[in-house]
C-alpha atoms as one frame of an Amber mdcrd trajectory, in Angstrom:
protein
  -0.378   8.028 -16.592   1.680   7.845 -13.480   3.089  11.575 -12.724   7.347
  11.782 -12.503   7.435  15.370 -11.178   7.929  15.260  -7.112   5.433  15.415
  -4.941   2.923  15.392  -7.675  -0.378  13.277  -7.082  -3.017  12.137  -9.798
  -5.834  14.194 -10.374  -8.478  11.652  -9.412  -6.725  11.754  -6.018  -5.873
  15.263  -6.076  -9.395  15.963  -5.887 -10.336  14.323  -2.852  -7.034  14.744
  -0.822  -6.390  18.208  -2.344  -6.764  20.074   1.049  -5.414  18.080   3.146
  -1.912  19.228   1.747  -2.547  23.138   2.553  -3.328  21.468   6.439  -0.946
  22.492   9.437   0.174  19.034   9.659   1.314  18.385   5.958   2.922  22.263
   6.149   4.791  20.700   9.495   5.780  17.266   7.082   7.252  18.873   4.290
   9.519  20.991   6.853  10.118  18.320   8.739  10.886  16.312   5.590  13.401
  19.392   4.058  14.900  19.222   7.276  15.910  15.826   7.330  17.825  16.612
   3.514  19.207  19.639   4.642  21.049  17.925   7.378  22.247  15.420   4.406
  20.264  12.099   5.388  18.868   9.706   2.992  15.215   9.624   2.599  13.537
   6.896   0.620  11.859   6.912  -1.364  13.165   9.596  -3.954  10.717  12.259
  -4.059   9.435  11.314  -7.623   8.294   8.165  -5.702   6.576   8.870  -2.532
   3.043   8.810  -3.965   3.630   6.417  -6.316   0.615   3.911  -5.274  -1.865
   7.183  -6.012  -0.206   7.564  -8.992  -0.561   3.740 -10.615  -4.165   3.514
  -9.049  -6.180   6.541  -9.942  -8.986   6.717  -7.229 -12.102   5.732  -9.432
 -10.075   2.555 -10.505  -9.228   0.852  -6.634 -10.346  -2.650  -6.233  -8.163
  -3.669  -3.358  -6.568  -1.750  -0.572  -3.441  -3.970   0.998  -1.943  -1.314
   3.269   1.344  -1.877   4.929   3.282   0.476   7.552   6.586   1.534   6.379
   8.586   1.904   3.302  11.473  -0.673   3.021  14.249   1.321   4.756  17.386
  -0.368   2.459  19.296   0.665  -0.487  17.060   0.178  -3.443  14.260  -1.120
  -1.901  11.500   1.504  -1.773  10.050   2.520  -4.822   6.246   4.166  -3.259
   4.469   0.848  -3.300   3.857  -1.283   0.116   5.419  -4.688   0.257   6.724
  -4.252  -2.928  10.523  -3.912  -3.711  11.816  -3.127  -8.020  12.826  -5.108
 -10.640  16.058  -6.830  -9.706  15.991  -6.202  -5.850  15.292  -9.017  -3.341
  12.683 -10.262  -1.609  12.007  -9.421   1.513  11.003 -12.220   3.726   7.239
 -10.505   4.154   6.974 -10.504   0.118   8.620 -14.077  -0.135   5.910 -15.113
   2.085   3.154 -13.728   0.191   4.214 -15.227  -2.729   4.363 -18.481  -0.899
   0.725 -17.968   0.354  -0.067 -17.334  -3.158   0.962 -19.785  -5.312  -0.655
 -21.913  -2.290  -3.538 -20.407  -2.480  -4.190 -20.133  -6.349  -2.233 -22.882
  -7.737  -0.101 -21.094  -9.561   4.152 -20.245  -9.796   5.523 -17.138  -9.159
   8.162 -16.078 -10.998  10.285 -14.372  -7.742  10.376 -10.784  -9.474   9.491
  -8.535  -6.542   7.919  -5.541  -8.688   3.985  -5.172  -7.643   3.405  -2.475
 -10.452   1.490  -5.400 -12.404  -1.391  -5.751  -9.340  -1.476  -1.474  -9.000
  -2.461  -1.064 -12.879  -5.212  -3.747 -12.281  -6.685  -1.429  -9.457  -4.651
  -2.762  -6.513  -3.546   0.426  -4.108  -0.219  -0.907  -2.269  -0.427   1.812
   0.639   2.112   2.620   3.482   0.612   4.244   6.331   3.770   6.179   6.214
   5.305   6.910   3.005   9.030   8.182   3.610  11.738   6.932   5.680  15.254
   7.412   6.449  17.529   5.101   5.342  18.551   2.346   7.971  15.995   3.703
  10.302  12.814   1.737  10.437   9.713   3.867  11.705  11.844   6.907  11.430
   9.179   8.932   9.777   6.002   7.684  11.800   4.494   9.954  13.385   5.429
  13.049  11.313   1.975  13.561   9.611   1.870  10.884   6.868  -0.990   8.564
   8.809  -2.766  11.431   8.661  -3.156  11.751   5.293  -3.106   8.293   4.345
  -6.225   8.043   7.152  -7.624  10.489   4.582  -7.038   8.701   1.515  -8.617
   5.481   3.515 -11.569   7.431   4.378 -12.560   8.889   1.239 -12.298   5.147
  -0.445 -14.221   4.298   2.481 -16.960   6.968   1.815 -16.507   7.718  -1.970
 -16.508   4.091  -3.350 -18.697   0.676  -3.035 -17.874  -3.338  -3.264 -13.569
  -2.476  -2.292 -11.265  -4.694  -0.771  -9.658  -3.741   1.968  -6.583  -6.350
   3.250  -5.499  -6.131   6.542  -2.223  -7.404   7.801  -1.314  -7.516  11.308
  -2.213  -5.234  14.105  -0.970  -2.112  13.037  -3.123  -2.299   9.778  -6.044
  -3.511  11.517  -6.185  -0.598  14.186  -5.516   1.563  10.823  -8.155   0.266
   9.532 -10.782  -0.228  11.730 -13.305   2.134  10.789 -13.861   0.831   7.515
 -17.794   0.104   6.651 -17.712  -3.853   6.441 -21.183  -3.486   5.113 -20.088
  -1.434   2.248 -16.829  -3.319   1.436 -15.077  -6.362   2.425 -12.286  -6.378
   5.213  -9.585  -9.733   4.980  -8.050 -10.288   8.193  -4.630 -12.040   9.443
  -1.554 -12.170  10.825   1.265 -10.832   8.987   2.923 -12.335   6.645   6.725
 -11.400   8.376   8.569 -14.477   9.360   7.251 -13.591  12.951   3.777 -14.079
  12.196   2.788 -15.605   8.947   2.930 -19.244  10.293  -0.043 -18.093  12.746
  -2.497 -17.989   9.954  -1.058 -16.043   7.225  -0.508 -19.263   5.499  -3.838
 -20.673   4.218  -5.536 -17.409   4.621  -6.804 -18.085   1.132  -7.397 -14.378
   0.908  -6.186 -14.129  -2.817  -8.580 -16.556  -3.654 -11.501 -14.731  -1.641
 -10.831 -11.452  -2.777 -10.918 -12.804  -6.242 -14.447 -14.498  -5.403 -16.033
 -10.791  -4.532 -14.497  -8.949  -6.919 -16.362 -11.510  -9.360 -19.845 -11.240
  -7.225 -19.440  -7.112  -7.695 -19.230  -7.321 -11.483 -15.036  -6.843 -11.320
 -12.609  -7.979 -13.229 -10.436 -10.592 -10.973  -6.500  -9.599 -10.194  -4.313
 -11.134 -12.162  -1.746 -12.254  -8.888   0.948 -14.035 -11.379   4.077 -12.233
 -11.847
């Protein structure tokens, strides 16, 4: 079950990221990060939600990695889970766009609710490189320590598990990315799907559809994408 308590982390992932929150650089986050309230700014998400995607997708249950940069940086938006926004909130343009490329993709209609939970209790791990933010400040927290660990948490799936999928989405995830073991798991490429990008082949990626097709050939259960 997903812990509420902040900064709390589930066990399956407190066991192979344990240390890396007694390291220099997570001592110089959560200063950094006490800081920041202490001088009275918003930080999103609230601190019962910043590990939120290790909390819905226990470590020995991953199937699919999508990993994103920032958390959304407006009122409401963040809730711990990349591209993702909760119920009742709107769509982003990037998340409209992946539902477009979706029901494309798969044949099938989305409903418009922007609330990913569904995919992370089926084993998908929405991850932010960075997982706070201020509010109205994109990228205000990058930097700080947080691709560290979530460079950690990519690693160990990397190293620990066999037969993941790991979805890339423009540059920044692909750099992030980069030294996963294709021959041990299978990397989806593209352009992002932000209005910028995703009409220079984010759109008829058919990468829903393909990560369904491996998770079949490894014996998985396929994601459920409908919401």
């Amino acid at each position: 079950m997903p812990q509420e308590k902040p900064g709390q982390i589930h066990p399956s992932w407190q066991a192979v990221l344990g240390d890396e929150f007694n390291k220099p650089y997570m001592q110089a986050l959560r200063a950094f990060l006490s800081q920041e309230k202490a001088a009275g700014k918003i930080i999103y998400p609230s601190g019962s939600l910043i590990f939120n995607a290790f909390n819905h997708t226990p470590f020995e249950k991953v199937k699919v990695v999508i990993i994103g940069q920032d958390p959304y940086h407006g009122v409401g938006q963040a809730h711990g889970l990349s591209f993702s926004v909760p119920q009742g909130v709107a769509l982003p343009p990037s998340l409209m766009n992946i539902f477009k490329e979706i029901a494309s993709d798969l044949n099938i209609h989305m409903s418009g609710k922007g609330d990913l939970t569904p995919w992370t209790n089926q084993g998908v791990l929405l991850l932010n490189a960075t997982l706070t933010v201020e509010q109205a400040n994109a990228g205000s927290h990058q930097k700080r320590g947080w691709e560290t660990f979530t460079d950690a948490a990519i690693a160990a799936l990397n190293a620990g598990r066999e037969g993941l999928v790991f979805v890339l989405w423009g540059s920044y995830a692909q750099k992030k990315g980069a030294f996963i073991d294709e021959a041990r798991h299978l990397v989806l490429k593209s352009p992002h799907p932000s209005p910028l990008s995703a009409h220079r082949g984010f759109f008829g990626n058919h990468q829903f559809s393909k990560i369904n097709q491996y998770l079949t050939q490894q014996g998985h259960t396929p994601i459920n994408w409908q919401l």
